[in-house]
XYZ file of C-alpha atoms in Angstrom:
786
model
C 30.887 23.021 31.155
C 30.216 22.952 27.409
C 26.978 21.692 25.858
C 28.876 18.693 24.467
C 30.301 17.871 27.914
C 26.874 18.132 29.544
C 25.408 15.788 26.941
C 28.286 13.368 27.426
C 28.003 13.313 31.233
C 24.232 12.825 31.032
C 24.859 10.047 28.543
C 27.246 8.263 30.909
C 24.857 8.638 33.844
C 21.989 7.161 31.884
C 24.091 4.274 30.635
C 25.326 3.519 34.153
C 21.776 2.931 35.345
C 21.188 0.497 32.493
C 24.414 -1.438 32.991
C 24.011 -2.113 36.694
C 24.378 -5.834 37.239
C 26.185 -6.522 33.974
C 29.677 -7.890 33.784
C 32.798 -5.813 34.152
C 33.027 -5.153 30.439
C 30.513 -2.303 30.907
C 33.364 -0.394 32.501
C 35.073 -0.311 29.146
C 32.014 1.373 27.690
C 32.193 4.127 30.328
C 35.860 4.684 29.584
C 35.086 4.955 25.894
C 32.339 7.500 26.550
C 34.480 9.652 28.849
C 37.351 9.582 26.388
C 35.206 10.550 23.407
C 36.481 13.560 21.486
C 34.531 16.733 20.881
C 31.446 16.684 18.605
C 33.376 18.019 15.613
C 34.882 14.585 15.014
C 31.522 13.398 13.701
C 32.315 15.170 10.422
C 35.752 13.626 9.965
C 36.663 11.320 7.074
C 38.000 7.808 7.406
C 40.160 6.218 4.726
C 38.232 3.424 3.049
C 39.016 1.173 0.073
C 36.179 -1.360 -0.208
C 36.438 -4.498 -2.343
C 34.446 -4.697 -5.539
C 31.897 -7.158 -4.224
C 30.318 -7.865 -0.800
C 31.207 -11.546 -1.255
C 34.914 -10.842 -1.776
C 36.873 -12.711 0.901
C 38.702 -9.467 1.716
C 35.479 -7.695 2.695
C 35.424 -9.154 6.207
C 38.886 -7.802 7.037
C 38.179 -4.432 5.400
C 34.984 -3.955 7.417
C 36.626 -5.190 10.646
C 39.377 -2.614 10.190
C 36.803 0.144 9.570
C 34.790 -0.775 12.680
C 37.923 -0.883 14.837
C 38.876 2.616 13.712
C 35.370 3.993 14.372
C 34.952 2.673 17.920
C 37.479 5.004 19.650
C 35.893 8.153 18.153
C 32.199 7.238 17.955
C 29.682 9.215 19.997
C 25.980 9.949 19.757
C 23.647 11.923 21.999
C 20.786 9.420 21.961
C 21.604 6.542 24.320
C 19.364 4.033 22.532
C 20.847 4.632 19.098
C 24.326 4.847 20.587
C 23.985 1.379 22.088
C 22.496 -0.037 18.903
C 25.356 1.289 16.790
C 28.056 0.384 19.318
C 26.730 -3.185 19.321
C 27.132 -3.363 15.548
C 30.603 -1.818 15.677
C 31.717 -4.243 18.367
C 30.390 -7.283 16.498
C 32.067 -6.336 13.236
C 35.297 -5.452 15.040
C 35.335 -8.907 16.667
C 34.546 -7.880 20.274
C 31.635 -10.316 20.585
C 31.485 -10.420 24.376
C 31.323 -6.636 24.680
C 28.763 -6.571 21.869
C 26.528 -8.999 23.733
C 26.694 -6.791 26.836
C 25.819 -3.722 24.762
C 22.850 -5.489 23.159
C 21.643 -6.647 26.576
C 21.868 -3.092 27.915
C 19.822 -1.876 24.952
C 17.204 -4.602 25.444
C 16.760 -3.543 29.055
C 16.555 0.105 28.112
C 13.933 -0.215 25.382
C 11.980 -3.209 26.674
C 8.293 -2.630 26.017
C 9.031 -0.327 23.079
C 8.168 -1.072 19.463
C 9.449 -4.614 18.855
C 10.082 -3.847 15.181
C 12.506 -1.085 16.230
C 15.565 -1.037 18.452
C 14.409 -3.848 20.710
C 14.143 -6.258 17.792
C 17.531 -5.141 16.508
C 19.043 -5.675 19.966
C 17.661 -9.219 20.150
C 18.925 -10.140 16.669
C 22.357 -8.652 17.298
C 22.427 -10.268 20.710
C 21.746 -13.721 19.263
C 24.551 -13.314 16.738
C 27.049 -11.853 19.218
C 26.261 -14.579 21.734
C 26.641 -17.294 19.097
C 30.015 -15.988 17.963
C 31.119 -15.786 21.571
C 30.069 -19.402 22.268
C 31.731 -20.550 19.060
C 35.063 -18.956 20.014
C 35.052 -19.792 23.719
C 33.740 -23.358 23.598
C 35.123 -24.250 20.158
C 31.802 -25.591 18.856
C 30.327 -25.365 15.370
C 28.584 -22.075 14.598
C 25.287 -23.849 13.799
C 25.199 -25.348 17.280
C 26.240 -22.076 18.906
C 23.613 -20.089 17.031
C 20.847 -22.553 17.929
C 21.794 -22.250 21.587
C 21.863 -18.442 21.475
C 18.505 -18.412 19.679
C 16.995 -20.595 22.395
C 18.366 -18.328 25.113
C 16.900 -15.104 23.716
C 13.752 -15.853 21.683
C 11.585 -18.248 23.786
C 11.421 -15.868 26.783
C 9.858 -13.151 24.581
C 6.127 -12.587 24.402
C 4.429 -13.576 21.153
C 4.344 -10.149 19.511
C 8.039 -9.237 19.922
C 9.057 -12.822 19.133
C 7.030 -12.719 15.917
C 8.603 -9.399 14.935
C 12.100 -10.710 15.616
C 11.514 -13.884 13.581
C 10.026 -11.916 10.690
C 13.046 -9.647 10.662
C 15.406 -12.610 10.821
C 13.749 -14.068 7.726
C 14.533 -10.991 5.624
C 15.815 -12.286 2.242
C 19.579 -12.249 1.885
C 19.363 -10.449 -1.459
C 17.488 -7.604 0.204
C 20.398 -6.819 2.537
C 23.178 -7.559 0.044
C 22.230 -4.843 -2.426
C 22.639 -1.888 0.001
C 26.154 -3.139 0.833
C 27.087 -3.325 -2.839
C 25.679 0.178 -3.455
C 27.612 1.595 -0.509
C 30.852 -0.033 -1.656
C 30.358 1.485 -5.110
C 29.555 4.902 -3.650
C 32.712 5.235 -1.557
C 35.221 3.280 -3.656
C 36.207 6.091 -5.983
C 36.376 8.635 -3.163
C 38.797 6.572 -1.104
C 37.272 7.735 2.175
C 33.940 7.805 3.974
C 32.488 10.372 6.449
C 32.221 9.009 9.961
C 28.401 9.092 10.051
C 28.190 7.193 6.773
C 30.833 4.756 7.978
C 28.694 3.855 11.012
C 25.683 3.301 8.758
C 27.797 1.141 6.447
C 28.960 -1.045 9.337
C 25.332 -1.513 10.352
C 24.393 -2.444 6.782
C 27.342 -4.797 6.474
C 26.387 -6.568 9.693
C 22.853 -7.149 8.386
C 24.348 -8.944 5.390
C 27.343 -10.685 6.943
C 25.362 -12.138 9.858
C 22.567 -13.414 7.627
C 25.076 -15.167 5.407
C 25.975 -17.186 8.482
C 22.595 -18.025 9.966
C 20.069 -17.880 7.101
C 20.242 -21.613 6.422
C 19.653 -22.351 10.117
C 16.484 -20.281 10.502
C 13.741 -22.499 8.981
C 14.200 -25.286 11.498
C 14.639 -22.923 14.463
C 11.610 -20.801 13.603
C 9.424 -23.814 12.838
C 10.263 -25.315 16.226
C 9.561 -22.007 17.961
C 6.204 -21.688 16.204
C 5.213 -25.195 17.227
C 5.996 -24.340 20.824
C 4.017 -21.111 20.743
C 0.992 -21.824 18.555
C -1.600 -24.460 17.846
C -2.232 -24.583 14.116
C -4.726 -26.499 11.990
C -4.082 -26.444 8.264
C -7.452 -27.502 6.815
C -10.427 -26.936 9.087
C -13.741 -27.749 7.421
C -16.589 -25.522 8.533
C -20.139 -26.621 7.628
C -22.180 -23.554 6.753
C -25.339 -25.279 5.473
C -26.433 -28.650 4.181
C -23.797 -29.961 1.793
C -21.673 -26.773 1.835
C -18.309 -26.726 3.590
C -15.908 -23.793 3.893
C -12.214 -24.651 4.155
C -10.088 -22.663 6.597
C -6.709 -22.508 8.342
C -6.632 -21.708 12.050
C -3.854 -20.604 14.411
C -4.247 -20.072 18.176
C -1.711 -18.808 20.711
C -0.554 -21.857 22.661
C -0.040 -19.923 25.887
C -3.457 -18.280 25.932
C -5.347 -18.262 29.219
C -8.991 -18.621 28.350
C -11.005 -17.778 25.216
C -9.828 -15.044 22.851
C -11.350 -12.750 20.216
C -10.952 -13.985 16.639
C -9.694 -12.182 13.528
C -11.219 -13.655 10.374
C -10.168 -13.154 6.768
C -12.526 -14.498 4.083
C -10.665 -14.746 0.781
C -10.084 -16.718 -2.429
C -6.312 -16.176 -2.202
C -4.018 -18.383 -0.045
C -1.351 -15.681 -0.246
C -3.513 -13.627 2.104
C -3.362 -16.224 4.872
C -2.349 -14.136 7.888
C -3.858 -16.333 10.591
C -0.429 -16.800 12.119
C 0.231 -13.066 12.306
C -3.113 -12.580 14.044
C -2.097 -15.245 16.548
C 1.195 -13.391 17.044
C -0.905 -10.403 18.095
C -2.827 -12.365 20.708
C -5.922 -13.328 18.728
C -7.241 -16.522 17.230
C -6.402 -16.152 13.542
C -8.596 -17.763 10.893
C -8.287 -17.566 7.129
C -11.442 -18.972 5.550
C -11.675 -19.571 1.801
C -14.627 -18.618 -0.351
C -16.982 -21.351 -1.419
C -15.246 -23.769 -3.795
C -11.696 -22.832 -2.775
C -9.249 -24.888 -0.699
C -6.164 -23.652 1.235
C -3.863 -24.836 -1.566
C -5.567 -22.452 -3.995
C -7.480 -25.090 -5.936
C -11.132 -25.132 -6.868
C -13.399 -22.901 -8.931
C -14.957 -19.768 -7.433
C -17.881 -17.645 -8.535
C -16.987 -14.293 -6.987
C -19.319 -12.144 -4.886
C -22.411 -14.366 -5.031
C -22.382 -16.210 -1.666
C -19.607 -14.524 0.246
C -21.764 -12.516 2.639
C -23.925 -15.389 3.832
C -21.002 -17.838 3.930
C -18.803 -15.453 5.940
C -21.676 -14.804 8.355
C -22.099 -18.558 8.827
C -18.367 -18.914 9.548
C -18.661 -16.141 12.138
C -21.554 -17.955 13.826
C -19.458 -21.160 13.869
C -16.506 -19.335 15.437
C -18.692 -17.926 18.225
C -19.701 -21.473 19.239
C -16.131 -22.758 19.661
C -14.658 -23.164 23.166
C -11.569 -21.082 22.288
C -13.726 -18.110 21.164
C -14.843 -15.365 23.541
C -17.763 -14.686 21.189
C -16.201 -11.654 19.469
C -15.030 -11.629 15.837
C -13.490 -8.950 13.635
C -12.974 -9.283 9.900
C -9.770 -8.245 8.142
C -9.756 -7.638 4.421
C -7.601 -6.353 1.580
C -9.127 -5.947 -1.870
C -11.551 -8.834 -2.384
C -11.455 -9.944 1.252
C -12.233 -6.322 2.150
C -15.381 -6.648 0.074
C -16.214 -9.893 1.907
C -16.018 -8.059 5.241
C -18.676 -5.577 4.093
C -20.757 -8.387 2.576
C -20.811 -10.114 5.965
C -21.465 -6.891 7.894
C -24.654 -6.200 5.976
C -26.290 -9.296 7.474
C -25.182 -8.221 10.988
C -24.074 -11.526 12.529
C -24.222 -11.109 16.290
C -20.583 -12.021 16.919
C -19.164 -9.583 14.339
C -17.854 -6.639 16.343
C -15.594 -4.762 13.872
C -14.230 -4.767 10.328
C -10.833 -3.402 9.274
C -10.098 -3.181 5.555
C -7.349 -2.061 3.202
C -8.413 -0.846 -0.251
C -11.642 -2.905 -0.168
C -13.069 -3.944 -3.530
C -16.562 -2.692 -4.401
C -18.135 -4.778 -7.216
C -19.521 -2.629 -9.988
C -17.806 0.437 -8.507
C -14.077 -0.196 -8.906
C -14.072 -3.763 -10.236
C -14.247 -5.223 -12.874
C -14.815 -1.755 -14.268
C -13.955 1.677 -12.883
C -15.757 4.771 -14.105
C -17.858 2.146 -15.995
C -14.837 1.331 -18.181
C -13.773 -2.333 -18.110
C -10.110 -3.072 -17.395
C -8.239 -6.047 -18.873
C -6.883 -6.651 -15.365
C -10.212 -8.301 -14.520
C -9.255 -11.240 -16.786
C -5.945 -11.738 -15.022
C -7.635 -11.508 -11.620
C -10.304 -14.026 -12.591
C -7.677 -16.408 -13.960
C -5.647 -16.229 -10.745
C -8.437 -16.205 -8.154
C -11.623 -17.665 -9.592
C -10.894 -20.224 -12.309
C -10.093 -23.907 -11.858
C -8.023 -25.854 -14.360
C -7.020 -24.899 -17.904
C -4.623 -22.277 -16.576
C -1.932 -21.155 -18.965
C 1.452 -22.420 -17.795
C 3.338 -19.775 -15.848
C 0.571 -17.152 -16.094
C 1.419 -15.553 -12.766
C 4.695 -17.251 -11.965
C 8.084 -15.591 -12.022
C 9.284 -12.050 -12.496
C 8.098 -11.880 -16.117
C 4.398 -12.400 -15.389
C 3.601 -8.682 -15.777
C 5.466 -8.546 -19.087
C 3.571 -11.567 -20.403
C 0.196 -10.050 -19.599
C 1.225 -6.696 -21.069
C 2.244 -8.462 -24.282
C -1.203 -10.055 -24.435
C -2.801 -6.642 -23.930
C -0.767 -5.275 -26.839
C -1.671 -8.212 -29.100
C -5.345 -7.816 -28.236
C -5.187 -4.059 -28.862
C -3.850 -4.571 -32.389
C -6.704 -6.876 -33.347
C -10.066 -5.585 -34.522
C -12.351 -7.631 -32.292
C -15.214 -6.485 -30.060
C -14.381 -6.258 -26.363
C -16.772 -9.090 -25.567
C -14.031 -11.380 -26.949
C -11.371 -10.131 -24.534
C -11.426 -13.408 -22.605
C -10.663 -15.399 -25.775
C -7.849 -12.998 -26.671
C -6.179 -13.162 -23.253
C -7.040 -16.707 -22.159
C -7.528 -18.587 -25.462
C -11.012 -19.569 -24.322
C -14.381 -18.186 -23.358
C -14.897 -17.501 -19.675
C -18.478 -17.707 -18.459
C -17.543 -15.486 -15.528
C -16.061 -12.749 -17.733
C -19.060 -12.938 -20.062
C -21.405 -12.533 -17.097
C -19.544 -9.458 -15.949
C -19.535 -7.940 -19.438
C -23.293 -8.388 -19.644
C -23.702 -5.783 -16.875
C -21.851 -2.582 -17.874
C -24.142 -0.429 -15.715
C -24.263 -0.585 -11.949
C -27.512 -2.489 -12.215
C -29.231 -4.954 -9.897
C -26.613 -7.602 -10.638
C -23.914 -5.493 -8.949
C -26.156 -3.775 -6.404
C -27.217 -7.098 -4.841
C -23.628 -7.729 -3.727
C -23.377 -4.473 -1.762
C -25.206 -3.281 1.349
C -28.493 -1.561 0.639
C -29.111 1.924 2.056
C -31.098 0.347 4.886
C -28.299 -2.134 5.627
C -25.675 0.614 5.643
C -27.839 2.423 8.173
C -27.915 -0.638 10.436
C -24.157 -1.345 10.491
C -23.379 -0.198 14.024
C -19.924 -1.721 14.596
C -16.566 0.093 14.414
C -15.168 0.235 10.876
C -11.646 1.088 9.723
C -10.670 1.599 6.087
C -7.115 2.309 4.884
C -6.580 3.492 1.319
C -4.238 5.557 -0.839
C -4.136 8.343 -3.381
C -2.744 6.122 -6.133
C -5.286 3.471 -7.125
C -6.402 2.250 -3.699
C -9.284 4.521 -2.793
C -12.442 4.173 -4.918
C -13.944 1.237 -3.022
C -12.953 2.634 0.386
C -14.491 6.016 -0.485
C -17.704 4.361 -1.648
C -18.187 2.351 1.543
C -17.224 5.283 3.763
C -19.535 7.726 1.992
C -22.512 5.379 1.913
C -22.055 4.371 5.551
C -21.905 8.036 6.599
C -24.807 8.964 4.355
C -27.185 6.385 5.820
C -25.804 6.352 9.387
C -24.450 9.854 10.116
C -23.176 8.859 13.572
C -21.433 5.722 12.285
C -18.226 4.727 14.080
C -16.267 4.705 10.839
C -12.643 5.760 10.392
C -10.849 6.412 7.108
C -7.093 6.809 6.611
C -5.672 8.035 3.302
C -2.119 8.725 2.227
C 0.348 8.573 -0.689
C 0.029 4.817 -1.181
C -1.104 2.267 -3.737
C -2.578 -1.166 -2.866
C 0.770 -2.976 -2.948
C 2.614 -0.425 -0.813
C -0.100 -0.585 1.862
C -0.122 -4.359 2.104
C 3.612 -4.997 1.701
C 4.876 -2.178 3.881
C 5.407 1.477 3.164
C 8.823 2.144 1.651
C 10.623 5.479 1.523
C 9.720 5.905 -2.152
C 6.727 5.058 -4.294
C 7.057 4.969 -8.077
C 9.813 7.574 -8.099
C 8.317 9.834 -5.413
C 9.937 10.188 -1.981
C 7.341 10.051 0.760
C 7.275 12.443 3.681
C 8.754 10.904 6.818
C 5.386 10.857 8.622
C 3.840 8.886 5.747
C 6.163 5.911 6.270
C 3.752 3.996 8.460
C 3.374 0.232 8.864
C -0.295 0.281 7.926
C -1.073 -3.424 8.516
C 0.462 -2.997 11.980
C -1.654 0.139 12.515
C -4.708 -1.985 11.789
C -3.756 -4.366 14.601
C -3.252 -1.414 16.939
C -6.763 -0.233 16.123
C -8.139 -3.721 16.777
C -6.342 -3.764 20.126
C -8.199 -0.530 20.894
C -11.531 -2.118 19.961
C -11.041 -5.473 21.708
C -8.472 -4.943 24.443
C -9.089 -1.387 25.563
C -5.722 -0.176 24.275
C -5.294 3.493 23.525
C -6.611 4.473 20.123
C -3.745 5.102 17.672
C -3.041 8.818 17.457
C -3.013 8.573 13.675
C -6.719 7.638 13.742
C -7.971 10.387 16.017
C -10.836 11.564 13.769
C -13.207 10.096 11.206
C -10.967 11.079 8.279
C -7.174 11.108 8.575
C -5.117 12.223 5.592
C -1.405 12.707 5.017
C -0.673 16.081 3.448
C 2.162 15.475 1.001
C 4.832 18.117 1.067
C 3.832 19.284 4.561
C 5.118 16.177 6.368
C 1.923 16.294 8.410
C -1.348 14.449 8.949
C -4.709 16.196 9.002
C -7.574 14.852 11.105
C -11.035 15.885 9.919
C -14.666 15.001 10.617
C -15.260 14.491 6.883
C -13.742 14.727 3.426
C -14.888 18.115 2.118
C -15.287 17.239 -1.565
C -17.532 14.179 -1.264
C -20.919 15.514 -2.341
C -23.082 13.448 0.023
C -21.577 14.721 3.280
C -23.365 17.326 5.442
C -22.392 20.855 4.508
C -21.428 22.107 8.014
C -18.586 19.605 8.201
C -16.994 21.096 5.080
C -17.414 24.707 6.159
C -13.743 25.188 6.982
C -12.666 24.439 3.435
C -13.359 26.090 0.101
C -12.888 25.112 -3.528
C -10.465 26.715 -5.947
C -12.371 27.064 -9.228
C -10.270 27.211 -12.382
C -11.603 27.665 -15.908
C -10.218 26.050 -19.040
C -8.719 28.698 -21.307
C -9.506 27.803 -24.905
C -6.540 29.812 -26.185
C -3.167 28.129 -26.493
C 0.209 29.585 -25.553
C 3.550 27.803 -25.568
C 2.045 24.397 -26.305
C -0.367 24.530 -23.372
C -3.630 26.127 -22.387
C -4.099 28.075 -19.182
C -6.236 27.475 -16.125
C -7.887 30.793 -15.286
C -9.659 32.109 -12.163
C -12.551 33.294 -14.379
C -13.826 32.413 -17.865
C -11.880 33.878 -20.763
C -13.669 36.983 -22.008
C -13.059 35.989 -25.594
C -15.013 32.737 -25.191
C -13.944 30.334 -27.911
C -13.293 26.625 -27.834
C -10.492 24.096 -28.008
C -10.700 20.640 -29.559
C -9.145 17.228 -29.044
C -9.351 14.596 -31.782
C -8.252 10.977 -31.350
C -8.296 8.284 -34.023
C -9.529 5.301 -32.012
C -9.024 2.899 -34.920
C -5.294 3.653 -35.178
C -3.355 1.044 -33.187
C 0.155 2.149 -34.129
C 0.845 2.904 -30.482
C 0.366 -0.717 -29.313
C 3.962 -1.003 -28.121
C 4.013 2.346 -26.316
C 3.539 1.728 -22.571
C 1.893 4.267 -20.315
C 4.298 5.742 -17.751
C 3.921 4.521 -14.193
C 6.101 7.081 -12.417
C 4.514 9.604 -10.088
C 7.288 12.011 -11.063
C 7.594 11.640 -14.846
C 10.319 13.549 -16.633
C 7.741 14.438 -19.262
C 3.989 14.709 -18.827
C 2.111 11.834 -20.535
C 0.219 14.087 -22.937
C -0.665 11.405 -25.495
C -4.301 11.881 -26.591
C -4.637 14.765 -24.112
C -4.801 18.543 -23.748
C -2.672 20.258 -21.105
C -3.962 23.184 -19.004
C -1.571 25.044 -16.679
C -2.414 27.514 -13.930
C -0.527 30.689 -13.074
C 2.062 30.322 -10.280
C 0.367 30.148 -6.903
C 0.880 33.442 -5.044
C 1.202 31.712 -1.644
C 1.523 28.264 -0.106
C -1.723 26.421 -0.797
C -3.001 23.204 0.728
C -5.361 21.094 -1.368
C -7.329 18.287 0.243
C -10.197 16.309 -1.233
C -11.615 15.222 -4.579
C -11.391 17.004 -7.903
C -14.724 17.826 -9.486
C -15.717 19.752 -12.554
C -18.242 20.734 -15.168
C -17.263 20.574 -18.813
C -19.087 22.669 -21.401
C -18.528 20.412 -24.425
C -19.583 19.578 -27.943
C -18.853 15.909 -28.728
C -18.792 14.493 -32.249
C -20.247 11.154 -31.116
C -22.855 9.903 -28.649
C -20.330 8.856 -26.020
C -16.697 9.240 -25.018
C -14.384 7.893 -22.314
C -12.492 10.746 -20.684
C -9.414 10.828 -18.481
C -8.622 13.607 -16.011
C -5.214 13.901 -14.281
C -3.998 16.571 -11.873
C -0.295 17.377 -11.392
C 1.799 19.814 -9.437
C 4.545 21.570 -11.406
C 7.176 23.196 -9.223
C 8.962 26.444 -9.967
C 11.930 24.347 -11.130
C 9.770 22.413 -13.594
C 9.462 19.087 -11.733
C 6.041 17.472 -11.773
C 4.166 15.210 -9.334
C 0.978 13.289 -10.050
C -1.372 14.249 -7.217
C -3.742 11.287 -7.467
C -4.402 8.353 -9.769
C -5.867 9.572 -13.096
C -9.660 9.430 -13.119
C -11.080 7.697 -16.196
C -14.848 7.732 -16.695
C -17.487 7.100 -19.335
C -19.314 10.331 -20.144
C -22.686 8.633 -20.552
C -22.496 7.497 -16.911
C -21.079 10.702 -15.396
C -22.977 11.471 -12.225
C -24.952 8.212 -12.253
C -23.625 4.666 -12.508
C -26.959 2.959 -13.049
C -28.430 4.675 -16.089
C -26.610 5.372 -19.321
C -27.458 8.775 -20.733
C -26.005 9.132 -24.234
C -24.587 12.460 -25.306
C -26.098 14.520 -28.100
C -23.644 14.296 -30.976
C -22.805 17.696 -32.461
C -24.620 19.667 -29.749
C -23.236 21.809 -26.952
C -24.022 20.390 -23.508
C -22.863 20.260 -19.884
C -21.045 17.289 -18.351
C -20.547 17.336 -14.549
C -18.323 14.825 -12.739
C -16.686 14.148 -9.373
C -13.466 12.161 -9.436
C -13.528 9.044 -7.251
C -10.072 10.020 -6.083
C -8.645 11.951 -3.131
C -5.400 13.823 -2.698
C -3.794 16.088 -0.109
C -0.752 18.209 -0.887
C 0.814 21.443 0.295
C 1.816 23.352 -2.819
C 4.527 25.981 -2.222
C 4.188 29.469 -3.606
C 5.366 29.503 -7.205
C 4.065 26.037 -8.028
C 1.455 25.564 -10.723
C -1.428 23.130 -11.123
C -1.441 21.156 -14.360
C -4.624 19.490 -15.601
C -4.494 16.855 -18.332
C -7.785 16.048 -20.047
C -7.672 13.158 -22.469
C -9.717 10.666 -24.437
C -9.145 7.093 -23.289
C -7.304 4.920 -25.801
C -5.262 2.415 -23.834
C -4.293 -1.124 -24.735
C -5.265 -2.428 -21.269
C -8.809 -1.023 -21.284
C -12.074 -1.193 -23.123
C -12.287 1.403 -25.921
C -15.472 3.387 -26.447
C -15.972 4.374 -30.101
C -19.009 6.513 -29.230
C -21.542 4.867 -31.539
C -24.115 4.610 -28.755
C -24.242 0.811 -29.012
C -23.154 -1.570 -26.281
C -19.446 -0.729 -26.067
C -18.636 -4.446 -25.761
C -19.835 -4.937 -29.344
C -18.013 -2.008 -30.994
C -15.156 -2.478 -33.459
C -13.003 -0.212 -35.598
C -15.853 -0.032 -38.078
C -17.767 2.043 -35.531
C -15.137 4.758 -35.875
C -16.604 5.371 -39.351
C -13.173 6.352 -40.603
C -13.205 9.559 -38.538
C -11.453 10.573 -35.317
C -13.573 11.066 -32.220
C -13.552 14.792 -31.411
C -14.565 16.764 -28.330
C -14.713 20.566 -28.151
C -14.357 22.298 -24.763
C -15.929 25.750 -24.423
C -14.817 28.597 -22.174
C -17.334 27.915 -19.374
C -15.669 24.546 -18.641
C -14.092 24.482 -15.194
C -12.771 22.282 -12.392
C -12.898 22.762 -8.638
C -10.087 21.732 -6.298
C -10.719 21.793 -2.521
C -8.278 24.034 -0.677
C -7.837 25.162 2.919
C -10.262 27.877 3.886
C -9.275 31.391 4.962
């Protein structure tokens, strides 16, 4: 018996066990399986002439014809995927009764599996197939038939799979239309489509065609289902002290037996309200709003000041409620991640865990980073802290980013001190922005919002932080490092991968800013957080992805690494980093082919190389900075490029870039930018982590500003508050860009030694700012040990 025949017989046997008890139509499925041709047919081509548009009336007939031609020859070794695809083929071909049987067989086979996967697909396809069957057999309107099918399949589900199914049903129509249009365009000119691609196209078409039919019916059906499953309160008012009330929304599972643990989010942003999703997962979900804010997003907020004590008071209130089992965990993304740490430092008795995504750390990564203020702080304050006097349409519509970028460009052209940035971007003075600008160092103003060393040492609850290599790590690294430093045995877990804040919160896509992620990196990180909480509160197995204190995705290797510590963070105990070493590369001051080299030892000839930037010249106001992780050309504006020799063997880097520059600056201060890229043997480049921008006078210490000595040679050591992990194949090169910051969306440091907020073009003194790098300058990149 051939391998294909063995697979086919096994396939039939497995399917027969699933189909026991179903109607006679299952017999047709067996006949189809036994009659399937040999595996070589999978590569055959099917004639295909798609219409020009998915909404063309001819598309339904074209796709029905395609599905009917696929069914007699379709086979697949995996029973689950076979059933899922056969269901789609049967629906599109018009065999709705057989499709419903196939979907039911799949639901039985994968019951208890991931609801967002094949089980959810089987339920959704089953609803649609059942509705079409009722419509045809009983001659009733589709809306009535679909409502009946929905009621048959969704209410019997537990909360978690039901929530996943309803979320998937609510996928926007435009999201599923575009892949159909792209596929039609791809195969139109060819006139045929390979069988495997044809099956995928039928699946894609069904996603679109079915949603065209039922999308308008979903709001009422889902709202009714939610009312039956959950008890929701839209505006709960929680007294935290005399005269102070915190507004909150609350959702509880309606079928709960007894008190439950609570998941709390403390935030200024109604968009973050995920109380319902927490209830889907079997918890009481509460979204509480920072002092002064209401669930509709109104009210003025003064960020950071009272969040810790207010959140702790809300936790105490939760523990006293009859529906609470006395255990609370805090969720947080960005600002609400900060609030979780602010509450943890006061150690409320009921707080048992915190789970954050890219948590904000005031004075560390917001409103400045590397002690350089970012214009984005004004936009954030306008959206999340201010009340009234909001510019019309500031953050509404698809053009919001363009409008703010235009304001950045207009501000950049003007010769005003940075302390007027609020007037330039908001047309008014903001007391909040002015307060922030008054504290450019990480002084007591910022330190009072964060746990003290003693408080870090007393935080004895499980902590999870999820962050990324591309702008989502500085706060998470700070909290993780300080917690480990002051409580070495802390139950703290860190996960890092090729993500930015938006891709973590909104769901990891296959690509990020032009870069295709490894398959193992495509993880539903918010869902992973719930799995971890189930481990903490319900005794579920700990997610395999979080098996050690530090868990990092190695780009290019399609693997995760699980480590006791990040090797390049300077505060961690040395024994934990013993298995890794640092690749030291020196900056070659000689230039060849438009670039300098990175050398394994200092150039014998010594020498120096210079970079001069005219900070008063604003002719580049309309030149945006590239956002792609795989730019076609390196963004070398205001920078020097250093390129290593080809790597002699595959090399894995993992950790934070650090370095020591031997420099002679022309002024008393400078804002530097350091970026690390991989350049493949074919010339393609990949940004390995978000560029690290930092103010030289604060390098190595955020609290005290130490001005440089203008015109004198001196050493400048730094550690990038960034992490990356990448397997570099033999033949690749490392490319280091070192630049002087001159961006329209950031504060510009003219180097006069004055408060940078007060500097203007006059402080340039008509001369470019110049920095000379000498041959002892080097960087260190953590690599796998021998």
